[in-house]
Tab-separated table of C-alpha atoms in Angstrom:
chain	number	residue	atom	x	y	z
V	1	UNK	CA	84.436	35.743	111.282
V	2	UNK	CA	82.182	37.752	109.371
V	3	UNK	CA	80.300	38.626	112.186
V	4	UNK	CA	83.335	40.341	112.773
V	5	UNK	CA	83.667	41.674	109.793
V	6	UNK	CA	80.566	43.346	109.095
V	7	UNK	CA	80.424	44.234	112.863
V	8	UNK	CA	83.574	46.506	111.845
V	9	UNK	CA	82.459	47.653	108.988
V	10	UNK	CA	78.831	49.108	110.910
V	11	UNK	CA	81.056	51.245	113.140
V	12	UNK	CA	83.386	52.634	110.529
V	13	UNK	CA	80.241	53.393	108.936
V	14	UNK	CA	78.693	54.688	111.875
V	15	UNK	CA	81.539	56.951	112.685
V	16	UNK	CA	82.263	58.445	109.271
V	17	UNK	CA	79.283	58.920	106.978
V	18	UNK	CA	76.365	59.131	110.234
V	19	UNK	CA	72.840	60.430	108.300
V	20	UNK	CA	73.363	61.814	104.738
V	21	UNK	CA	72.008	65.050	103.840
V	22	UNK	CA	72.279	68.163	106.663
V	23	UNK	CA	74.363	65.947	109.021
V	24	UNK	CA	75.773	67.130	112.065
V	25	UNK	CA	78.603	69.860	112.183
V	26	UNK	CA	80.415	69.895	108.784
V	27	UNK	CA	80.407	66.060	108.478
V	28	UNK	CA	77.833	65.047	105.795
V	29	UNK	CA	77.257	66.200	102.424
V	30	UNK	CA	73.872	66.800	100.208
V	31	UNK	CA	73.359	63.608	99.679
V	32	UNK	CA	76.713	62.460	99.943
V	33	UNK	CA	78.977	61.201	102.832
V	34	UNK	CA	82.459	63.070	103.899
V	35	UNK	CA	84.226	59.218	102.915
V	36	UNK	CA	83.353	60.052	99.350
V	37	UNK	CA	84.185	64.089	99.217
V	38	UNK	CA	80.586	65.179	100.503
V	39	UNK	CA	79.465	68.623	99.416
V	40	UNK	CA	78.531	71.415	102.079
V	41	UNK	CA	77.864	70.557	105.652
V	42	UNK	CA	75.213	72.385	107.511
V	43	UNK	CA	78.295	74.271	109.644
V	44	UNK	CA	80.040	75.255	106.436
V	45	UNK	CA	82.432	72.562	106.972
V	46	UNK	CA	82.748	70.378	103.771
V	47	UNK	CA	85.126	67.391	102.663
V	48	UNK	CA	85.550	68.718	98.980
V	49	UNK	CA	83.426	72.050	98.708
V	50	UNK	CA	82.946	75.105	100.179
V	51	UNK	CA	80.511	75.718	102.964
V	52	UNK	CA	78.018	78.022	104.283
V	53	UNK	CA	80.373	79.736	106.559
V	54	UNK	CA	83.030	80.161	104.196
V	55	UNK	CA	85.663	77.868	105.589
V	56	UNK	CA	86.339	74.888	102.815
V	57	UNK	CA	87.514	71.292	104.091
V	58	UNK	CA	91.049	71.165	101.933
V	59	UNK	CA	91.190	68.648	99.322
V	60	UNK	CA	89.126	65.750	99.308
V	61	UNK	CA	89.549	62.481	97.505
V	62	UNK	CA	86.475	60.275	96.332
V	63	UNK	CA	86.092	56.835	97.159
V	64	UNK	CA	87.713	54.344	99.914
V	65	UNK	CA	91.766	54.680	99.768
V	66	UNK	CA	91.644	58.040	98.516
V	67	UNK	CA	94.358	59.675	100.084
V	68	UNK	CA	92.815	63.173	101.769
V	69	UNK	CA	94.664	66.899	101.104
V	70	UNK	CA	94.860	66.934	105.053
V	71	UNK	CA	94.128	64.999	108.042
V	72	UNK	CA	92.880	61.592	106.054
V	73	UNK	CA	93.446	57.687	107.457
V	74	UNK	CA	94.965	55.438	105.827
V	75	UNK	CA	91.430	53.786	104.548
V	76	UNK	CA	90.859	57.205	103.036
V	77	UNK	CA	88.222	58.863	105.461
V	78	UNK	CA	88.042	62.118	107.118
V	79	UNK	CA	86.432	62.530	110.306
V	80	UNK	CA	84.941	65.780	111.782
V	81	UNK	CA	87.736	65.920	114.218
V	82	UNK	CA	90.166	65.899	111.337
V	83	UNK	CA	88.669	68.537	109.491
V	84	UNK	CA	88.432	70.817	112.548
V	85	UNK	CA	91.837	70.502	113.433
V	86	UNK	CA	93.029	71.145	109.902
V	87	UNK	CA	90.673	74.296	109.958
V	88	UNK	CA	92.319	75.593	113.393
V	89	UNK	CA	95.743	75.546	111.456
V	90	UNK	CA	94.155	77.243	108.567
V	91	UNK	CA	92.863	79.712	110.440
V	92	UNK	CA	96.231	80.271	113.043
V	93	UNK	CA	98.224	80.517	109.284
V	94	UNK	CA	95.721	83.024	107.869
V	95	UNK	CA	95.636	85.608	111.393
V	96	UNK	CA	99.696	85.110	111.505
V	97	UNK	CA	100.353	86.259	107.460
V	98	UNK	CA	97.528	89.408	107.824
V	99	UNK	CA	99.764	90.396	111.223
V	100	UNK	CA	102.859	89.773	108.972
V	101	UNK	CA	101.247	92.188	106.068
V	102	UNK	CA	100.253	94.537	108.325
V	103	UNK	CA	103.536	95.145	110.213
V	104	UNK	CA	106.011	94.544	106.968
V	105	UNK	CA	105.312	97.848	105.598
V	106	UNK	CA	105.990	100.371	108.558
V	107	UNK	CA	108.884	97.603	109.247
V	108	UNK	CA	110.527	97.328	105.645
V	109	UNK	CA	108.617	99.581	103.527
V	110	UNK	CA	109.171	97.098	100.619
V	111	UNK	CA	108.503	93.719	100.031
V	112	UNK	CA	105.668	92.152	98.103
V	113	UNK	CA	103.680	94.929	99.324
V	114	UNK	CA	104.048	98.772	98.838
V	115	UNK	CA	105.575	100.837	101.175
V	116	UNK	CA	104.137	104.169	102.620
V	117	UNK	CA	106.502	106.059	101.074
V	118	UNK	CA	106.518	104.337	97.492
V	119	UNK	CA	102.747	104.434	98.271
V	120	UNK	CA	102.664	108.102	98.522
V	121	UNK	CA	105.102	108.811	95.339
V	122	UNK	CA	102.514	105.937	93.284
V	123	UNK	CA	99.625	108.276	94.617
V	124	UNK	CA	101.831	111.947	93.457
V	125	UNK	CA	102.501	110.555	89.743
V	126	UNK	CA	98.988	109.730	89.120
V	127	UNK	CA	97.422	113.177	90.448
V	128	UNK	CA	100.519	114.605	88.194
V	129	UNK	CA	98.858	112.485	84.974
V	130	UNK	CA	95.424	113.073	85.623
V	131	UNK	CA	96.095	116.386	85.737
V	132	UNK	CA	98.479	116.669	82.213
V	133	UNK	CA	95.301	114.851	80.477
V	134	UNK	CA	92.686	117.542	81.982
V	135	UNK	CA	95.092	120.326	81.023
V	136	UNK	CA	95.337	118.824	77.549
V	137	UNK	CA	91.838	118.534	77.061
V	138	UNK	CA	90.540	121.700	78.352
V	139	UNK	CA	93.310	123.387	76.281
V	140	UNK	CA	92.632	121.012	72.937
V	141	UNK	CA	89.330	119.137	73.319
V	142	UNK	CA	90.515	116.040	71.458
V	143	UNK	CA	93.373	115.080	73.214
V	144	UNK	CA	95.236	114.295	69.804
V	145	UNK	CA	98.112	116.927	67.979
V	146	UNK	CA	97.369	119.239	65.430
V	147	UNK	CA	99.290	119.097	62.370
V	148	UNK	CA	97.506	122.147	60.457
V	149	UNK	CA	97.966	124.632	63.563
V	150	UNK	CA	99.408	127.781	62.103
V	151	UNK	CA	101.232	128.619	65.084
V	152	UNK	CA	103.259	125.244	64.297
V	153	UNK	CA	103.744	125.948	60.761
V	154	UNK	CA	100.878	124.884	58.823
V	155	UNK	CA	98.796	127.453	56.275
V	156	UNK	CA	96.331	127.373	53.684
V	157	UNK	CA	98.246	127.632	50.553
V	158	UNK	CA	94.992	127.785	48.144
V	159	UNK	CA	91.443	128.482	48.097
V	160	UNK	CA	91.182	127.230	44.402
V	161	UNK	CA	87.917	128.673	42.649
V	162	UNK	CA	86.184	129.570	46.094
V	163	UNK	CA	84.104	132.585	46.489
V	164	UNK	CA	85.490	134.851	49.239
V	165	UNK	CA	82.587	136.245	51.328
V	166	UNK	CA	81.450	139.328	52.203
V	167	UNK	CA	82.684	141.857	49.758
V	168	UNK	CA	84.085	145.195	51.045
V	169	UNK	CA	81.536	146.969	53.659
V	170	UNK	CA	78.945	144.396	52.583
V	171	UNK	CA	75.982	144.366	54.470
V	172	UNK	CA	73.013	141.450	55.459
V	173	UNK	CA	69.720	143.228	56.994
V	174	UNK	CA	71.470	146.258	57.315
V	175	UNK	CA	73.945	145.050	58.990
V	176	UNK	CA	77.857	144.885	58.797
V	177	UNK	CA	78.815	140.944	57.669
V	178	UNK	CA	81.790	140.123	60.221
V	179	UNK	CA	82.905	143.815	60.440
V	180	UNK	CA	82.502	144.592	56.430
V	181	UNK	CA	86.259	143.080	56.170
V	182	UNK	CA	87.004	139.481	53.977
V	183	UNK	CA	87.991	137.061	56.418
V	184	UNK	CA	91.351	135.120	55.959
V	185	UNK	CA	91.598	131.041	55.123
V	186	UNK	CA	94.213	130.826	57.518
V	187	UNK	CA	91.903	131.555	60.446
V	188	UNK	CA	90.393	128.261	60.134
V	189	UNK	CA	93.965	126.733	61.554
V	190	UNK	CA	93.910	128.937	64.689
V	191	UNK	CA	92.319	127.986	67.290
V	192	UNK	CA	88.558	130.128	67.913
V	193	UNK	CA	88.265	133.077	70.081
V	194	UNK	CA	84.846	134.910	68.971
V	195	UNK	CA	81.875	134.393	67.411
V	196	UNK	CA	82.908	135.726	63.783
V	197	UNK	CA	86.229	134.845	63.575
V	198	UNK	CA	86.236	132.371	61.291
V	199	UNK	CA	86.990	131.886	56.978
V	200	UNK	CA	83.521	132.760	55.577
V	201	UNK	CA	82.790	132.311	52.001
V	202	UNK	CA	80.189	132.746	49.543
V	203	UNK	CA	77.113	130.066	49.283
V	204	UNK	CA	77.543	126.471	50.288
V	205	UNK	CA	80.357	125.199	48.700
V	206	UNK	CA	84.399	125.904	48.995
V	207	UNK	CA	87.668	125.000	49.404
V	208	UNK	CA	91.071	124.884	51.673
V	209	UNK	CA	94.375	123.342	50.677
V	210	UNK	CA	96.391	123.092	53.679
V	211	UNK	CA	99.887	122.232	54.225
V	212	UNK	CA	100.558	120.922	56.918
V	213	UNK	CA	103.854	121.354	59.552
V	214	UNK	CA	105.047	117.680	58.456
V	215	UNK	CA	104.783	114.522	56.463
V	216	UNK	CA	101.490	112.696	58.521
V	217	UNK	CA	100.096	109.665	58.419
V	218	UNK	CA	96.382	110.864	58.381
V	219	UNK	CA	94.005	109.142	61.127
V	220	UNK	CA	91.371	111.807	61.975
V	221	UNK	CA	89.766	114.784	61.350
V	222	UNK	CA	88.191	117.641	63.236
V	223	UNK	CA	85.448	120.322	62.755
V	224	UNK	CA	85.101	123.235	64.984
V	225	UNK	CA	82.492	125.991	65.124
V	226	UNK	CA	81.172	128.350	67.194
V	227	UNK	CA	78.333	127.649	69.967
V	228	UNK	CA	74.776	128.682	69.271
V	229	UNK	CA	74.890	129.889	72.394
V	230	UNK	CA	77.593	132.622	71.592
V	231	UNK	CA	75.973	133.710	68.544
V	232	UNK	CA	72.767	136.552	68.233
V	233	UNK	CA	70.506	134.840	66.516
V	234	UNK	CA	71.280	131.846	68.904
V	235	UNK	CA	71.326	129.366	65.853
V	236	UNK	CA	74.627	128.197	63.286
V	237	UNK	CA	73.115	127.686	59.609
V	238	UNK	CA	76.001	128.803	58.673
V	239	UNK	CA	77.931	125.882	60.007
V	240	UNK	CA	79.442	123.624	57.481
V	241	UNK	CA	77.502	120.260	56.918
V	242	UNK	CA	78.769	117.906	54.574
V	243	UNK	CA	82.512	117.901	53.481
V	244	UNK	CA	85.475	115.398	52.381
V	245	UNK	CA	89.073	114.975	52.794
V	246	UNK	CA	91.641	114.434	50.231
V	247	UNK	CA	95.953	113.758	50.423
V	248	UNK	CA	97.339	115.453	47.326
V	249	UNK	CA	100.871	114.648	46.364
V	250	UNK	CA	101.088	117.951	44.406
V	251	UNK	CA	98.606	120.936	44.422
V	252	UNK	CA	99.382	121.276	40.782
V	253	UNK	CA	97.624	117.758	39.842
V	254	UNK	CA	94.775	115.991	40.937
V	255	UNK	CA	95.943	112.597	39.367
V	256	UNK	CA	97.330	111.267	42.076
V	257	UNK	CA	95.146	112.184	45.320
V	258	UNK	CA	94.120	109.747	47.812
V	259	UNK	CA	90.052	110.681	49.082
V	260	UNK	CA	90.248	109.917	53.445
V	261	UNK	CA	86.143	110.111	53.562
V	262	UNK	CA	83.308	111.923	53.336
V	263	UNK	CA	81.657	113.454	56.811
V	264	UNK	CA	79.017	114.953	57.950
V	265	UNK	CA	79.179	117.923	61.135
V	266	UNK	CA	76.203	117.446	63.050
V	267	UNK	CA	74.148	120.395	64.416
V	268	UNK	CA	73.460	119.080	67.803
V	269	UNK	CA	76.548	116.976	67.325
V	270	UNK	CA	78.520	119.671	69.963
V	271	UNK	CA	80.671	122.379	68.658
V	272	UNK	CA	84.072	120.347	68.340
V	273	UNK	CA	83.354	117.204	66.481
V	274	UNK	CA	86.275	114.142	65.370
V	275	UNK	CA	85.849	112.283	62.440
V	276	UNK	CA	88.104	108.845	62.246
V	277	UNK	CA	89.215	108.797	58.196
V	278	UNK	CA	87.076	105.945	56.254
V	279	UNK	CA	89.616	105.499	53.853
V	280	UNK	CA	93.350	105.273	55.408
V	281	UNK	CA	96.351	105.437	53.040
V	282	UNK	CA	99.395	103.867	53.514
V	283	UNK	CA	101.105	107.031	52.130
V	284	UNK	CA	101.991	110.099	54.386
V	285	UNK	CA	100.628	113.506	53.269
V	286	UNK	CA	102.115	117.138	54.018
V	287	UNK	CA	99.523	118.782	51.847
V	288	UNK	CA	95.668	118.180	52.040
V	289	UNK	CA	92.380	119.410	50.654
V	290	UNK	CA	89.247	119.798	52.304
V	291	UNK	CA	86.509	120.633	50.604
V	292	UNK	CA	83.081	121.970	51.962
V	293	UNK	CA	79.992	120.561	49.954
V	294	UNK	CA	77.260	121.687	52.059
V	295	UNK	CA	76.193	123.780	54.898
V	296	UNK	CA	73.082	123.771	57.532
V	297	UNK	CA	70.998	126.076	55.487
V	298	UNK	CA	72.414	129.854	55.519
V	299	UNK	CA	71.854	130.251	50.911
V	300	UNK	CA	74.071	133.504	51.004
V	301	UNK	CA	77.196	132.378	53.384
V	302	UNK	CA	78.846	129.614	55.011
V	303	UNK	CA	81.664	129.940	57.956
V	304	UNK	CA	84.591	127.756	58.958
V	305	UNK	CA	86.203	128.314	62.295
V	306	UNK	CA	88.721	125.863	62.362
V	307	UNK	CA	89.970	122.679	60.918
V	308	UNK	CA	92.402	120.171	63.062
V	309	UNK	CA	94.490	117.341	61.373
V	310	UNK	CA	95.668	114.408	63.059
V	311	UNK	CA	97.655	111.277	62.653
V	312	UNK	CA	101.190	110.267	63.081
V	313	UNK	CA	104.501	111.999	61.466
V	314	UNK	CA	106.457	109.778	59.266
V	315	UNK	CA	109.590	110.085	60.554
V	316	UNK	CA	111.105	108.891	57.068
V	317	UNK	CA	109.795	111.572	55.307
V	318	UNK	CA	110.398	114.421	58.269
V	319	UNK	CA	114.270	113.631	57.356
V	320	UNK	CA	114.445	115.973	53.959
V	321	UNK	CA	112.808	119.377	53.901
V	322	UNK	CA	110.325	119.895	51.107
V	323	UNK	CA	110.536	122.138	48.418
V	324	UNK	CA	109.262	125.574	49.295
V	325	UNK	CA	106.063	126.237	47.675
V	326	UNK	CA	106.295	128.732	45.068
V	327	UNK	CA	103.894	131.658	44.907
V	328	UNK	CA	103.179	131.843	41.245
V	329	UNK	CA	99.985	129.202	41.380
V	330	UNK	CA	97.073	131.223	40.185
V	331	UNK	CA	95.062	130.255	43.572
V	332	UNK	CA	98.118	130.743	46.003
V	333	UNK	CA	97.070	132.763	48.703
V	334	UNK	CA	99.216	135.818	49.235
């Protein structure tokens, strides 16, 4: 009797595991034999992983009695046989649901999948966004609303103590300074058109209260000047440099104002430069201050081209008009 036995047990043996390591076609493992979920087989074949030509033996349990994802015995083993004929279904299921993909479009034009025509209005809205975001950016540069554009509403409604620069028909190396004529605040909330067209004002240091078109929660700021390129003398010391911005509850006081950050306007930096605020504020603002500290080395002059605002409106606060600013503060622009 256990001649018998171990006779039978030789043959299942035999028949199952054969030599371990690169057995014949798909049915040993490295190491390992297919009874006990063998890794890959040198055909690519493999009782629990995946093999070297891509097709994967389904499931495999480890150990005698382990009950095999497809084709297994009873006793747990899975013979080469087995795993082929499992892999022909595979494969007939796989070439029948591409056919199916491929035909449910034209047929249904729906589905799971997307049809030409759904395809085709898919492909229409995203040319139509791509194009709204290029036109916004060539048109803005910074992709984010202006809340101190003049054409909107906003002004400068002060200039405080700041110099105004040039005086009438004032000249530098015998020249006329921006056409002899004192440039206007406001200019720095319109958007630039030509190289001298821009607030200019006397030394290194001034200042621009600006209301703006609504009550805004402040998140950036932007800096605009002219290219070198567009100027004569090829260069922009005139540039602002350093400057800060402030939220002022009332232009009247300075009690009460909230400081966003201090920033710095790089030379090489490019000509339209954003500056995330370092200090948010809970509170909206509809009037702010900037105030210019320091230039890029012009001693007589320093020019602003434009100043951009942005943030969110507070909807609250957009509900009741403000008061109209009255015109009888000493450094209210006329």
């Amino acid at each position: 009797m256990w001649v018998g036995f171990f006779t039978f047990l030789l043959l299942v043996f035999a028949d199952v595991v054969k030599p371990q390591g690169a057995g014949s076609y798909g049915q040993s493992g490295a190491g390992m034999g297919m009874k006990f979920g063998g890794g890959a087989g040198a055909g690519g074949n493999a009782g629990g992983g995946g093999g070297s030509q891509g097709d994967a033996g389904a499931g495999g349990g480890a150990g005698a009695g382990a009950n095999f994802g497809v084709g297994g015995n009873e006793s747990g083993s899975l013979t080469c046989k087995d795993i082929q004929r499992e892999i022909q279904k595979l494969r007939a299921d796989c070439a029948a649901k591409r056919s199916a993909m491929k035909n449910e479009p034209c047929q249904k034009g729906g589905g799971s999948t997307i049809g030409l025509q759904d395809h085709g209005k898919l492909d229409h809205d995203i040319k139509r966004i791509i194009r709204q975001e290029l036109e916004m950016y060539a048109n803005d540069k910074t992709g984010m609303a202006d809340f101190a554009l003049e054409n909107l509403g906003a002004c400068v409604v002060s200039t405080r103590d700041t110099k105004k620069f040039p005086e009438e028909n004032q000249k530098f190396l015998g020249l006329d300074i921006l056409g002899g004529k004192r440039s206007e605040a406001n200019q720095i909330l319109r958007p630039i058109s030509l190289p001298g067209k821009c607030w200019s004002f006397s030394g290194v240091s001034g200042t621009a209260v600006i209301k703006l078109i609504a009550f805004v929660h402040i998140t950036h700021i932007t800096l605009d000047h002219v290219s070198p390129l567009m100027t004569p003398s090829g260069e922009i010391s005139s540039a602002p440099k350093m400057f800060s911005l402030w939220g002022l509850e009332d232009i009247h006081s300075l009690e009460n104002r909230h400081k966003f950050g201090t920033f710095n306007y790089q030379k090489k930096g490019g000509t339209v430069q954003t500056f995330p605020i370092q200090h948010p504020s809970s509170k909206s603002f509809r009037m702010v201050e900037v105030i210019f500290q320091e230039n890029q080395g012009n001693p007589y002059y320093t020019c602003v081209y434009r100043v951009r605002i942005h943030g969110k409106i507070d909807n609250e606060k957009g509900k009741t008009a403000p008061k109209k600013q009255e015109p009888d503060h000493p450094y209210i622009l006329q």
